[in-house]
Coordinates of C-alpha atoms in Angstrom, one line a residue:
X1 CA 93.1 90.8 114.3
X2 CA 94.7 89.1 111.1
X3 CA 98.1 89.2 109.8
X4 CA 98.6 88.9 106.3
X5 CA 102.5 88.8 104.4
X6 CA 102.1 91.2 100.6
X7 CA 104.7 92.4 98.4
X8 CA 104.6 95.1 96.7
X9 CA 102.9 97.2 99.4
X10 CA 103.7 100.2 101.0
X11 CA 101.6 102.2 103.8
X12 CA 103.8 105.2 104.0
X13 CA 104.5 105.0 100.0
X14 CA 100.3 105.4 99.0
X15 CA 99.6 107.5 102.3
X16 CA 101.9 110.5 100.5
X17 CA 101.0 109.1 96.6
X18 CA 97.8 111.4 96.5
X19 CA 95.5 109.6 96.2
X20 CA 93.5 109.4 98.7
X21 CA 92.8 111.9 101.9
X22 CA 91.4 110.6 105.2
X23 CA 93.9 107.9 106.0
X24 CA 95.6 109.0 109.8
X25 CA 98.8 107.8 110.6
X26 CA 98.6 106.8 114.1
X27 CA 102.8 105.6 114.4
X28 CA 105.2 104.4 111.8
X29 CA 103.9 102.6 109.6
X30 CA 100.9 102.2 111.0
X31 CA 97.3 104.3 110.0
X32 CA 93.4 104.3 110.2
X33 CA 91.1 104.1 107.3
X34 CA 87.7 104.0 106.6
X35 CA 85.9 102.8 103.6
X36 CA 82.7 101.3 102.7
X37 CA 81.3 101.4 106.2
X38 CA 84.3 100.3 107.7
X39 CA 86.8 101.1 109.5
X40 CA 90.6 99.9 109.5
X41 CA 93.7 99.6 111.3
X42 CA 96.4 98.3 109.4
X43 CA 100.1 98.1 110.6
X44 CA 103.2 97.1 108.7
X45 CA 106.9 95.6 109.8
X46 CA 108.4 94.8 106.1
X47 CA 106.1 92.7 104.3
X48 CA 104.1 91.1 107.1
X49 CA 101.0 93.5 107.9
X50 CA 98.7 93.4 111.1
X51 CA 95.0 94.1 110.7
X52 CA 92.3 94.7 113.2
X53 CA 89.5 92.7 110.7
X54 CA 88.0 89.2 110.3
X55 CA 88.7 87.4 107.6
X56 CA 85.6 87.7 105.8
X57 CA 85.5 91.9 106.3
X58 CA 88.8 91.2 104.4
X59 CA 88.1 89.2 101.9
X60 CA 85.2 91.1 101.1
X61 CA 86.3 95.0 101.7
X62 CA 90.4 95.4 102.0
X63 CA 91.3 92.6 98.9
X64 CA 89.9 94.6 96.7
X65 CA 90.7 98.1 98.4
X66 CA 94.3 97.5 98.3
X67 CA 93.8 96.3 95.0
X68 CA 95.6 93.0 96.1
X69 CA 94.7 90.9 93.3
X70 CA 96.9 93.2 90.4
X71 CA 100.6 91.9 90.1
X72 CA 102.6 94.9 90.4
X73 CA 105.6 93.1 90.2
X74 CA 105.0 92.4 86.5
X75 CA 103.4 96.0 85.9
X76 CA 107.1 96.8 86.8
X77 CA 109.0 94.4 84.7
X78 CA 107.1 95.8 81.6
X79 CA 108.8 99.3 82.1
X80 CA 111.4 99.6 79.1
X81 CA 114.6 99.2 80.4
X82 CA 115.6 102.2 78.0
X83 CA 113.5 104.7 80.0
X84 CA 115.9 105.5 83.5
X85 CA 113.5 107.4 84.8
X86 CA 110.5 105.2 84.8
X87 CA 112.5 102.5 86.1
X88 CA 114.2 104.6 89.0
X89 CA 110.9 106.4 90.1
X90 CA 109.5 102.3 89.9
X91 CA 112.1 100.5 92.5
X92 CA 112.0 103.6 94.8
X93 CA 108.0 103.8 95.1
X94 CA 107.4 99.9 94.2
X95 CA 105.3 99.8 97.5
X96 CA 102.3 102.1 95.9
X97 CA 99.0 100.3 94.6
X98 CA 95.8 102.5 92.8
X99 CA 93.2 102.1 95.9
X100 CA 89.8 100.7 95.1
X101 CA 88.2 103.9 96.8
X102 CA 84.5 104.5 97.4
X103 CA 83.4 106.8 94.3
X104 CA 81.7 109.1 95.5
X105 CA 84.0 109.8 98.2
X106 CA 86.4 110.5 94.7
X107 CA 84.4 112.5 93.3
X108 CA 83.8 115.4 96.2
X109 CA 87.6 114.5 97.4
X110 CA 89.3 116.0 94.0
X111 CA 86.6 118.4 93.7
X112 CA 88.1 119.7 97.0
X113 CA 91.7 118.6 96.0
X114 CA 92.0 121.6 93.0
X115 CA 94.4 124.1 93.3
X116 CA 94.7 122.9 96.6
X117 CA 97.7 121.9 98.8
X118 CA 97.2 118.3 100.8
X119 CA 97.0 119.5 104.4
X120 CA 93.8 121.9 103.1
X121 CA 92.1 119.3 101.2
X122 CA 92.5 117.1 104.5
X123 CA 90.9 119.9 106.6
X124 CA 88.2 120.4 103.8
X125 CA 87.1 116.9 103.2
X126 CA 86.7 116.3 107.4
X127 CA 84.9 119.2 107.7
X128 CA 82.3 118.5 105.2
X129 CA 82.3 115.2 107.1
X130 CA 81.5 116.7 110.6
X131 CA 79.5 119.0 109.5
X132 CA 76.7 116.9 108.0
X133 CA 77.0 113.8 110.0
X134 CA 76.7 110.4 107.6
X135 CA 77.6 108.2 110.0
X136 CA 77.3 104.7 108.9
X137 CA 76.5 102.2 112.1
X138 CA 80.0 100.6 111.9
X139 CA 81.8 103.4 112.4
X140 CA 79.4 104.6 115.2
X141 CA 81.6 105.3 118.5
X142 CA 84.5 107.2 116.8
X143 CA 84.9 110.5 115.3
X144 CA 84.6 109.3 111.5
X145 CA 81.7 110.5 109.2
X146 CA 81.3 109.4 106.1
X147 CA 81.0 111.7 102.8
X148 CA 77.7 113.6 102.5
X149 CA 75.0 113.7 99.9
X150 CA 72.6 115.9 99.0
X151 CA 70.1 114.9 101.6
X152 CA 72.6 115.6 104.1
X153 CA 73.3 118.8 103.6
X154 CA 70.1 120.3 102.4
X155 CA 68.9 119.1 106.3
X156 CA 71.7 120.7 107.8
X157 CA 71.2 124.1 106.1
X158 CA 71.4 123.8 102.9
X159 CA 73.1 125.4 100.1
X160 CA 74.2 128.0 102.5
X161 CA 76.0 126.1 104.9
X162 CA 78.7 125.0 102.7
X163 CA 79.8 128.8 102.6
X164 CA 81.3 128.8 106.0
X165 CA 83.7 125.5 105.7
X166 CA 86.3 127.4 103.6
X167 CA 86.3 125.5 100.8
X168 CA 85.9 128.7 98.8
X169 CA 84.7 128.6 95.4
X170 CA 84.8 124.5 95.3
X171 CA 81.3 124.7 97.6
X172 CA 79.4 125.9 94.5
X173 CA 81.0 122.6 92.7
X174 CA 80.1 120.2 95.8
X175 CA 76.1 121.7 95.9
X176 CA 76.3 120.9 91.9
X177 CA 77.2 117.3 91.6
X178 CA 74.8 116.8 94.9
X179 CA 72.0 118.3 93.5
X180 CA 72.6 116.0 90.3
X181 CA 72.9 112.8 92.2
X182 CA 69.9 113.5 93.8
X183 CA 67.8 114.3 91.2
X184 CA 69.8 111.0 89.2
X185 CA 70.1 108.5 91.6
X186 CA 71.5 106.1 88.9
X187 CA 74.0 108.8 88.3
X188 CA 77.1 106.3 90.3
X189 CA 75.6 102.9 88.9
X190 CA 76.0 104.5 85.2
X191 CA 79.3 106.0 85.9
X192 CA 80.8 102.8 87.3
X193 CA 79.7 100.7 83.7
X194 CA 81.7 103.4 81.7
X195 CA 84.8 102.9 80.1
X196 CA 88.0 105.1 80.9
X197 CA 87.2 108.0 77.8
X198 CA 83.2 107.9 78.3
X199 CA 84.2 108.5 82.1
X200 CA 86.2 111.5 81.3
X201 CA 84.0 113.2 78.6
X202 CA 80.6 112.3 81.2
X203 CA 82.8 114.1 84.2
X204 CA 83.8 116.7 82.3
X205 CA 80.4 118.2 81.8
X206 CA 79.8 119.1 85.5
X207 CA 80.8 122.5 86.1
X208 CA 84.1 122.5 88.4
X209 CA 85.3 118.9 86.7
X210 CA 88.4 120.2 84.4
X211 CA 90.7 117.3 82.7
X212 CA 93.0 116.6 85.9
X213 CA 90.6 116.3 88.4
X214 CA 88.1 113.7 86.3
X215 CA 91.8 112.1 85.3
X216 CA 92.2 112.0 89.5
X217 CA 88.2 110.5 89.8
X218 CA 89.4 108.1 86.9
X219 CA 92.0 106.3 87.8
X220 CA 91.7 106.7 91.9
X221 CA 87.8 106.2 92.2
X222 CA 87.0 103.9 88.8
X223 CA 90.1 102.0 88.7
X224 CA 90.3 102.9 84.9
X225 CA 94.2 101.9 85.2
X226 CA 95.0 104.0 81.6
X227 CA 94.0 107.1 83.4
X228 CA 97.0 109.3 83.6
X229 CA 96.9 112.6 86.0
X230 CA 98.7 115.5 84.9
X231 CA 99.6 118.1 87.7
X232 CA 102.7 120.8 88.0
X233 CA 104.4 117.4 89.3
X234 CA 103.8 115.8 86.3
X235 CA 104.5 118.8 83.9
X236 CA 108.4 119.1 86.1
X237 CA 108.2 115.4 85.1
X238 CA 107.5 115.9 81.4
X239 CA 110.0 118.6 81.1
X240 CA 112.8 118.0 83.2
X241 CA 112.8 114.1 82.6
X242 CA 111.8 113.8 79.0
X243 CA 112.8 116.9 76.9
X244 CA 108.9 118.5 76.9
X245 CA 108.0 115.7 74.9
X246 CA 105.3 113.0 76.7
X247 CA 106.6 109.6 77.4
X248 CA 105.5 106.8 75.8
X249 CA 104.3 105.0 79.1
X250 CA 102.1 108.6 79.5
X251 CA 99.5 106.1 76.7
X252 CA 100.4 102.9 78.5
X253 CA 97.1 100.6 79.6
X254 CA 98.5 100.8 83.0
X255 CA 99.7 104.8 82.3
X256 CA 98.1 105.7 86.0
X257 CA 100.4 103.5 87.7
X258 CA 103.3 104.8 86.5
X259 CA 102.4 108.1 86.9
X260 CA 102.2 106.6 90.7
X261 CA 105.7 106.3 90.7
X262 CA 107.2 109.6 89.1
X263 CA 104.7 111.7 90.8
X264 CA 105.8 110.2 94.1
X265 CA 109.3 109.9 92.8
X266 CA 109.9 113.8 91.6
X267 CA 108.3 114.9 94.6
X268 CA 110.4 112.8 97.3
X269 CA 113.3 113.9 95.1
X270 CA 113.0 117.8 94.9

């Protein structure tokens, strides 16, 4: 157990931002997550933060998760003080960060996530999990599987078994980018050297990958910060807060962030 003081962070704040889907709250403020093998439990009281890791296992896994090493205090003082909204949605949801998040995990997440509400996508994602079993050795002993790949399911039925998890039409999109990334292996290592408009137009040509959801893939799985989600929350935000017309921040190099804080903000706020 280590106990580390950050500003600028919020559990509860990114748990309901959307962006990621197999974090479990297990009291206030406190919540399990797993990534990259491991497997985390992190509590907060204010800015001091308890968490059941080594210091190396931090250093080397939950810096960069948390995306520590950004300064979103100064992402904040850019806004322009002329834009009310920006700044409002900003204070209130100050405590969210853009997760580092496993790729791949990403990827078959927001494939899941499309017109899709959060407690679906939750029960989807988990039971592709505990269907197939990738259980990595540090998370043996507790009920967490890890995201499957092609491998995985094609020895645990196949094609076929995806059907029966009611994912619906999404299962035909999950055997597709599988069956790629099997038969491309480099498919991750190539995606990850992209910049933020080669990512989008490569994502876009698997079938099931609209705009949105490689947006979501983007900016929550490749960290490409410009990336800028735009959902019926965002559309509200587009129309009720800026006349129809998109905000200039919408083209910002740090556009995904803010979009962070209205889409939490307008949401909290209905």
């Amino acid at each position: 157990m280590i106990t580390k003081d950050i500003d600028y962070f919020d559990l509860e704040q990114i748990a309901e931002s959307g962006q990621c889907f197999r974090w479990k709250k297990l009291d206030n403020y406190k919540y399990r997550i797993p990534a990259f093998g491991s497997c985390l439990e992190i509590a907060q009281t204010g800015s001091r933060f308890e968490l059941s890791c080594t210091e190396e296992e931090f250093k080397h896994v939950w810096y960069n998760y948390f995306d520590l090493s950004t300064d979103y205090k100064g992402l904040i003082q850019r806004i322009d003080s002329n834009d009310v909204f920006l700044t409002k949605a900003a204070e209130y949801g100050k405590g969210i960060r853009i997760l580092n998040q496993d790729i791949w995990e990403t990827i078959i997440s927001f494939i899941i996530s499309q017109n899709n509400n959060i407690p679906r996508i939750k029960k989807g994602i988990e039971s592709v999990c505990s269907k197939y079993m990738r259980q990595s050795e540090v998370l043996k002993g507790t009920d967490i599987y890890m995201i499957p790949y092609f491998e995985d399911i094609e020895k645990n039925g196949g094609r076929e078994s995806l059907s029966g998890l009611g994912l619906g039409y999404r299962d035909e999109y999950i055997w597709g980018i599988c069956s790629y990334q099997s038969q491309s292996p480099e498919f991750i290592e190539e995606l990850l050297k992209l910049d933020y408009e080669a990512s989008m137009k490569y994502l876009m040509g698997f079938k099931g990958i609209g705009k949105k959801v490689a947006n979501c893939i983007c900016l929550f799985g490749l960290h490409h910060l410009d990336a800028c989600p735009v959902d019926v929350w965002m559309k509200k935000v587009i129309d009720e807060e800026y006349g129809g017309l998109m905000p200039a921040w919408m083209t910002d190099p740090y556009a995904g962030v803010y979009q962070q804080y209205t889409f939490f903000y307008k949401r909290e706020k209905k």
